[in-house]
PDB file of C-alpha atoms in Angstrom:
ATOM      1  CA  MET A   1      55.284 -33.097 -11.026  1.00 44.00           C
ATOM      2  CA  PRO A   2      58.431 -31.712 -12.859  1.00 46.00           C
ATOM      3  CA  ALA A   3      61.700 -32.554 -11.074  1.00 49.00           C
ATOM      4  CA  ASP A   4      62.063 -28.831 -10.086  1.00 77.00           C
ATOM      5  CA  PRO A   5      58.782 -27.274  -8.909  1.00 88.00           C
ATOM      6  CA  LEU A   6      58.423 -23.793 -10.269  1.00 93.00           C
ATOM      7  CA  LYS A   7      59.258 -21.013  -7.794  1.00 97.00           C
ATOM      8  CA  LEU A   8      59.323 -17.409  -9.240  1.00 98.00           C
ATOM      9  CA  ILE A   9      59.566 -14.082  -7.537  1.00 98.00           C
ATOM     10  CA  ALA A  10      58.512 -10.772  -9.049  1.00 98.00           C
ATOM     11  CA  LEU A  11      59.980  -7.400  -7.873  1.00 98.00           C
ATOM     12  CA  ASP A  12      59.055  -5.356 -10.939  1.00 97.00           C
ATOM     13  CA  ALA A  13      56.578  -5.257 -13.794  1.00 97.00           C
ATOM     14  CA  ASP A  14      58.753  -7.287 -16.130  1.00 97.00           C
ATOM     15  CA  ASP A  15      59.037 -10.111 -13.485  1.00 98.00           C
ATOM     16  CA  LEU A  16      55.214  -9.939 -12.825  1.00 98.00           C
ATOM     17  CA  ALA A  17      54.621 -10.448 -16.557  1.00 98.00           C
ATOM     18  CA  VAL A  18      56.627 -13.807 -16.430  1.00 97.00           C
ATOM     19  CA  ILE A  19      54.354 -14.916 -13.483  1.00 98.00           C
ATOM     20  CA  SER A  20      51.271 -13.794 -15.385  1.00 98.00           C
ATOM     21  CA  ALA A  21      52.221 -16.043 -18.291  1.00 96.00           C
ATOM     22  CA  HIS A  22      52.627 -19.084 -15.983  1.00 96.00           C
ATOM     23  CA  VAL A  23      49.235 -18.366 -14.303  1.00 97.00           C
ATOM     24  CA  GLN A  24      47.263 -17.799 -17.476  1.00 95.00           C
ATOM     25  CA  ASP A  25      44.071 -19.929 -17.431  1.00 94.00           C
ATOM     26  CA  ALA A  26      44.581 -20.897 -13.785  1.00 97.00           C
ATOM     27  CA  ARG A  27      41.401 -22.023 -11.977  1.00 97.00           C
ATOM     28  CA  VAL A  28      40.867 -20.243  -8.617  1.00 97.00           C
ATOM     29  CA  GLN A  29      38.038 -21.028  -6.010  1.00 96.00           C
ATOM     30  CA  ALA A  30      36.767 -17.895  -4.277  1.00 95.00           C
ATOM     31  CA  ALA A  31      37.339 -19.687  -1.009  1.00 95.00           C
ATOM     32  CA  ASP A  32      41.100 -19.922  -2.029  1.00 96.00           C
ATOM     33  CA  ILE A  33      41.544 -16.111  -2.077  1.00 96.00           C
ATOM     34  CA  VAL A  34      42.841 -15.205   1.320  1.00 96.00           C
ATOM     35  CA  TRP A  35      43.294 -11.475   2.299  1.00 96.00           C
ATOM     36  CA  ARG A  36      45.386 -11.160   5.478  1.00 97.00           C
ATOM     37  CA  GLN A  37      44.998  -7.526   6.031  1.00 97.00           C
ATOM     38  CA  ASP A  38      46.909  -7.477   9.358  1.00 98.00           C
ATOM     39  CA  GLU A  39      50.010  -9.181   7.574  1.00 98.00           C
ATOM     40  CA  LYS A  40      49.588  -6.904   4.389  1.00 98.00           C
ATOM     41  CA  ARG A  41      49.418 -10.207   2.317  1.00 98.00           C
ATOM     42  CA  LEU A  42      47.128 -11.698  -0.268  1.00 98.00           C
ATOM     43  CA  VAL A  43      47.489 -15.450  -0.871  1.00 98.00           C
ATOM     44  CA  VAL A  44      45.667 -17.131  -3.827  1.00 98.00           C
ATOM     45  CA  GLY A  45      45.607 -20.885  -4.123  1.00 98.00           C
ATOM     46  CA  MET A  46      45.125 -22.079  -7.649  1.00 97.00           C
ATOM     47  CA  ASN A  47      45.089 -24.921 -10.171  1.00 96.00           C
ATOM     48  CA  ARG A  48      47.371 -23.844 -12.999  1.00 95.00           C
ATOM     49  CA  LEU A  49      48.096 -25.258 -16.333  1.00 91.00           C
ATOM     50  CA  ASP A  50      51.603 -26.772 -16.584  1.00 89.00           C
ATOM     51  CA  TRP A  51      52.688 -24.607 -19.486  1.00 78.00           C
ATOM     52  CA  GLU A  52      56.363 -25.746 -19.192  1.00 78.00           C
ATOM     53  CA  GLN A  53      55.139 -29.483 -19.887  1.00 75.00           C
ATOM     54  CA  THR A  54      52.760 -28.551 -22.523  1.00 64.00           C
ATOM     55  CA  LEU A  55      55.294 -26.340 -24.637  1.00 67.00           C
ATOM     56  CA  SER A  56      58.026 -29.024 -24.219  1.00 69.00           C
ATOM     57  CA  GLY A  57      55.835 -31.481 -26.133  1.00 71.00           C
ATOM     58  CA  GLY A  58      53.986 -33.272 -23.336  1.00 64.00           C
ATOM     59  CA  THR A  59      50.991 -35.131 -24.823  1.00 66.00           C
ATOM     60  CA  GLU A  60      48.635 -34.753 -22.018  1.00 73.00           C
ATOM     61  CA  PRO A  61      47.990 -31.255 -20.605  1.00 74.00           C
ATOM     62  CA  ARG A  62      48.117 -31.282 -16.822  1.00 84.00           C
ATOM     63  CA  ARG A  63      47.420 -28.949 -13.861  1.00 91.00           C
ATOM     64  CA  LEU A  64      49.475 -28.073 -10.890  1.00 94.00           C
ATOM     65  CA  ILE A  65      48.381 -26.847  -7.452  1.00 96.00           C
ATOM     66  CA  ALA A  66      50.105 -23.617  -6.837  1.00 98.00           C
ATOM     67  CA  ALA A  67      50.149 -20.643  -4.472  1.00 98.00           C
ATOM     68  CA  LEU A  68      50.460 -17.029  -5.530  1.00 98.00           C
ATOM     69  CA  ARG A  69      51.350 -14.611  -2.741  1.00 98.00           C
ATOM     70  CA  PHE A  70      51.595 -10.808  -2.653  1.00 98.00           C
ATOM     71  CA  ASP A  71      53.311  -9.046   0.179  1.00 98.00           C
ATOM     72  CA  ARG A  72      53.193  -5.483   1.325  1.00 98.00           C
ATOM     73  CA  VAL A  73      49.600  -4.997   0.240  1.00 98.00           C
ATOM     74  CA  LEU A  74      47.998  -1.831   1.593  1.00 98.00           C
ATOM     75  CA  ALA A  75      44.611  -2.502   0.247  1.00 98.00           C
ATOM     76  CA  CYS A  76      42.627  -5.293  -1.661  1.00 97.00           C
ATOM     77  CA  LYS A  77      39.510  -4.570  -3.719  1.00 97.00           C
ATOM     78  CA  SER A  78      37.341  -6.807  -5.876  1.00 96.00           C
ATOM     79  CA  ARG A  79      35.121  -6.342  -8.665  1.00 96.00           C
ATOM     80  CA  ASN A  80      32.498  -8.934  -9.804  1.00 95.00           C
ATOM     81  CA  ILE A  81      33.852 -11.572  -7.537  1.00 93.00           C
ATOM     82  CA  ASP A  82      31.417 -12.869  -5.018  1.00 89.00           C
ATOM     83  CA  LEU A  83      33.395 -13.997  -1.985  1.00 81.00           C
ATOM     84  CA  ALA A  84      30.105 -15.088  -0.392  1.00 85.00           C
ATOM     85  CA  GLN A  85      30.121 -18.013  -2.857  1.00 92.00           C
ATOM     86  CA  PRO A  86      33.146 -20.006  -1.822  1.00 91.00           C
ATOM     87  CA  ASP A  87      32.707 -22.698  -4.362  1.00 93.00           C
ATOM     88  CA  ALA A  88      32.601 -20.233  -7.299  1.00 93.00           C
ATOM     89  CA  VAL A  89      35.380 -21.065  -9.800  1.00 95.00           C
ATOM     90  CA  LEU A  90      37.135 -18.111 -11.444  1.00 97.00           C
ATOM     91  CA  GLU A  91      39.594 -18.359 -14.221  1.00 97.00           C
ATOM     92  CA  LEU A  92      42.653 -16.128 -14.024  1.00 98.00           C
ATOM     93  CA  VAL A  93      43.289 -14.345 -17.299  1.00 97.00           C
ATOM     94  CA  GLY A  94      46.386 -12.432 -16.184  1.00 97.00           C
ATOM     95  CA  ILE A  95      48.264 -10.108 -13.873  1.00 98.00           C
ATOM     96  CA  GLU A  96      49.226  -6.531 -14.646  1.00 98.00           C
ATOM     97  CA  PHE A  97      51.137  -3.828 -12.675  1.00 98.00           C
ATOM     98  CA  TYR A  98      50.381  -0.235 -12.795  1.00 97.00           C
ATOM     99  CA  PRO A  99      53.096   1.942 -11.052  1.00 97.00           C
ATOM    100  CA  ALA A 100      52.340   4.876  -8.857  1.00 96.00           C
ATOM    101  CA  GLU A 101      54.557   6.775  -6.462  1.00 93.00           C
ATOM    102  CA  PRO A 102      57.774   4.596  -6.639  1.00 93.00           C
ATOM    103  CA  PRO A 103      58.173   1.967  -5.458  1.00 95.00           C
ATOM    104  CA  GLY A 104      54.493   1.433  -5.108  1.00 97.00           C
ATOM    105  CA  GLY A 105      51.578   0.856  -7.447  1.00 98.00           C
ATOM    106  CA  SER A 106      48.691  -1.407  -8.126  1.00 98.00           C
ATOM    107  CA  ALA A 107      48.710  -5.067  -9.111  1.00 98.00           C
ATOM    108  CA  LEU A 108      45.565  -6.054 -10.976  1.00 98.00           C
ATOM    109  CA  LEU A 109      44.515  -9.706 -11.167  1.00 98.00           C
ATOM    110  CA  LEU A 110      42.048 -10.100 -14.077  1.00 98.00           C
ATOM    111  CA  PHE A 111      39.605 -12.898 -14.274  1.00 98.00           C
ATOM    112  CA  SER A 112      37.196 -14.021 -17.013  1.00 96.00           C
ATOM    113  CA  HIS A 113      33.720 -12.542 -17.058  1.00 94.00           C
ATOM    114  CA  GLY A 114      34.974  -9.125 -15.806  1.00 96.00           C
ATOM    115  CA  GLY A 115      36.108 -10.288 -12.314  1.00 96.00           C
ATOM    116  CA  ALA A 116      39.228  -8.476 -10.872  1.00 98.00           C
ATOM    117  CA  LEU A 117      41.179  -7.916  -7.756  1.00 98.00           C
ATOM    118  CA  ARG A 118      43.156  -4.620  -7.293  1.00 98.00           C
ATOM    119  CA  LEU A 119      46.011  -4.695  -4.862  1.00 98.00           C
ATOM    120  CA  ASP A 120      47.558  -1.488  -3.785  1.00 98.00           C
ATOM    121  CA  VAL A 121      51.121  -2.260  -2.799  1.00 98.00           C
ATOM    122  CA  GLU A 122      53.974  -0.390  -1.115  1.00 98.00           C
ATOM    123  CA  CYS A 123      56.272  -2.189  -3.489  1.00 98.00           C
ATOM    124  CA  LEU A 124      55.731  -4.984  -5.765  1.00 98.00           C
ATOM    125  CA  GLU A 125      56.663  -8.325  -4.058  1.00 98.00           C
ATOM    126  CA  CYS A 126      55.055 -11.394  -5.466  1.00 98.00           C
ATOM    127  CA  GLU A 127      55.780 -15.160  -5.496  1.00 98.00           C
ATOM    128  CA  LEU A 128      54.464 -18.017  -7.355  1.00 98.00           C
ATOM    129  CA  THR A 129      55.242 -21.481  -5.951  1.00 98.00           C
ATOM    130  CA  ASP A 130      54.130 -24.904  -7.282  1.00 96.00           C
ATOM    131  CA  LEU A 131      52.824 -27.271  -4.520  1.00 95.00           C
ATOM    132  CA  GLY A 132      52.436 -30.503  -6.469  1.00 92.00           C
ATOM    133  CA  ALA A 133      50.471 -32.150  -9.203  1.00 88.00           C
ATOM    134  CA  ASP A 134      46.760 -32.071  -9.204  1.00 82.00           C
ATOM    135  CA  ASP A 135      46.181 -35.757  -8.913  1.00 73.00           C
ATOM    136  CA  LEU A 136      42.610 -35.543  -7.936  1.00 64.00           C
ATOM    137  CA  GLY A 137      41.352 -33.290 -10.724  1.00 56.00           C
ATOM    138  CA  THR A 138      42.345 -35.181 -13.781  1.00 44.00           C
ATOM    139  CA  SER A 139      39.154 -35.209 -15.783  1.00 39.00           C
ATOM    140  CA  ASP A 140      39.277 -33.446 -19.242  1.00 44.00           C
ATOM    141  CA  ALA A 141      37.157 -30.714 -17.826  1.00 46.00           C
ATOM    142  CA  ALA A 142      39.586 -30.040 -15.270  1.00 48.00           C
ATOM    143  CA  LEU A 143      42.320 -29.762 -17.716  1.00 48.00           C
ATOM    144  CA  ALA A 144      41.091 -27.440 -20.437  1.00 51.00           C
ATOM    145  CA  PRO A 145      40.686 -23.729 -20.051  1.00 55.00           C
ATOM    146  CA  MET A 146      37.087 -22.756 -19.546  1.00 51.00           C
ATOM    147  CA  GLY A 147      37.043 -20.156 -22.453  1.00 51.00           C
ATOM    148  CA  PRO A 148      34.733 -17.365 -22.767  1.00 48.00           C
ATOM    149  CA  GLU A 149      31.601 -19.327 -22.265  1.00 45.00           C
ATOM    150  CA  GLY A 150      32.724 -20.379 -18.797  1.00 46.00           C
TER     151      GLY A 150
END
């Protein structure tokens, strides 16, 4: 784990683009997508690649356990994601923001194989926090991105 775990906050589309870069190729189990409608919050637990370590010349790619949280969510809709399959593994491709009536809009979490989550938000309020190293999933298969073949 790096000396300073990553903690990023996004309040606009530019900030969200930075978070999107950090979660590219993150693995998400369907069971780790938690929609708390009464709290207007979506939380996504993930296993993300440590891009900072990789880009700084680290020889072994590694994954970190992280949480992605969106607040002020008015609605959450999914496409091609079967939440009835809690062990299904999804690969997060990126996150985009589409503004609507200011300050609201929609955050779109894009997954491989056409999966998506659309969050309609009052305003953009997102946080990415590293929780620790993935000391249990250290096989080569756990480290590499899945790619288009899954």
